[in-house]
Coordinates of C-alpha atoms in Angstrom, one line a residue:
M215 CA 0.0 0.0 0.0
A216 CA 1.3 3.5 -0.9
K217 CA 2.0 6.2 1.6
R218 CA -0.3 9.2 1.6
R219 CA -0.5 12.6 3.3
M220 CA -3.7 13.4 5.2
H221 CA -4.3 17.2 5.8
I222 CA -7.2 18.0 8.1
F223 CA -8.6 21.3 9.4
Y224 CA -10.7 20.8 12.5
S225 CA -13.2 23.5 13.6
G226 CA -15.4 23.8 16.6
H227 CA -14.3 24.1 20.2
V228 CA -10.9 22.6 19.4
Q229 CA -8.5 25.0 21.1
G230 CA -7.9 25.2 24.9
V231 CA -9.3 21.7 25.4
G232 CA -6.2 19.5 25.1
F233 CA -6.9 18.7 21.5
R234 CA -3.2 18.8 20.3
Y235 CA -1.9 16.9 23.3
T236 CA -4.5 14.2 23.0
T237 CA -3.8 13.9 19.2
R238 CA -0.1 13.6 19.8
S239 CA -0.7 10.9 22.4
V240 CA -3.0 9.0 20.0
A241 CA -0.4 9.3 17.3
E242 CA 2.0 7.3 19.4
G243 CA -0.1 4.2 18.7
F244 CA 0.2 4.5 15.0
E245 CA 2.9 4.5 12.4
V246 CA 2.4 8.1 11.3
T247 CA 4.5 11.2 11.1
G248 CA 3.6 14.9 10.9
F249 CA 2.2 17.6 13.2
V250 CA -0.8 19.2 14.8
K251 CA -1.1 22.9 15.6
N252 CA -3.5 25.7 16.6
L253 CA -4.3 28.2 13.9
P254 CA -5.0 31.9 14.6
D255 CA -8.6 31.6 13.3
G256 CA -9.5 29.1 16.0
R257 CA -9.1 25.9 14.0
V258 CA -6.6 23.1 14.5
E259 CA -4.5 21.9 11.6
L260 CA -3.2 18.3 11.4
V261 CA -0.8 16.9 8.8
A262 CA 0.0 13.2 8.9
E263 CA 1.9 10.9 6.6
G264 CA 1.8 7.1 6.5
E265 CA -0.1 4.2 4.9
E266 CA -3.6 5.2 4.0
A267 CA -5.3 2.5 6.1
E268 CA -3.1 3.6 9.1
L269 CA -4.1 7.3 8.5
D270 CA -7.8 6.3 8.4
S271 CA -7.5 4.4 11.7
F272 CA -5.6 7.3 13.2
R273 CA -8.3 9.7 12.2
R274 CA -11.0 7.5 13.8
A275 CA -8.9 7.1 16.9
I276 CA -8.7 10.9 17.4
R277 CA -12.5 11.1 17.5
E278 CA -12.7 8.0 19.8
A279 CA -10.2 9.5 22.2
G280 CA -12.9 11.8 23.5
L281 CA -12.4 14.6 21.0
A282 CA -15.4 14.0 18.8
H283 CA -17.7 16.3 20.8
F284 CA -15.3 19.2 20.4
I285 CA -15.3 18.9 16.6
R286 CA -18.0 20.7 14.6
D287 CA -16.4 20.2 11.2
E288 CA -13.3 18.6 9.7
E289 CA -12.0 19.4 6.2
V290 CA -10.0 16.4 5.0
Y291 CA -7.6 16.6 2.0
W292 CA -5.5 13.7 0.7
E293 CA -2.2 14.7 -0.8
E294 CA 1.1 13.2 -2.0
P295 CA 3.5 12.7 0.9
T296 CA 6.7 14.7 1.1
G297 CA 8.6 12.5 3.6
E298 CA 9.7 15.6 5.5
F299 CA 8.7 14.4 8.9
K300 CA 10.6 12.1 11.2
D301 CA 8.0 11.9 14.0
F302 CA 4.6 13.3 15.1
R303 CA 4.7 16.4 17.1
I304 CA 2.9 19.5 18.3
A305 CA 3.9 22.5 16.2
F306 CA 3.8 26.1 17.4

């Protein structure tokens, strides 16, 4: 299976609730690299690279980790991976 890049913009009550820290913790259970960060407009941006099935599972696990009720909308974009990441971290 080919590697992909999943680019998500989460909106809702996603800042100030531990969203980034929970997402980073969830990422530790998956073979994904990338980042999660707060945006000035109140959204959270997530970029992750890995196998597509692994990324789909990671996305589901984020919601199942108690974050679903904070998310009003998620814009998901599938892109070609760049291989620029070595791990998954919180970006500032």
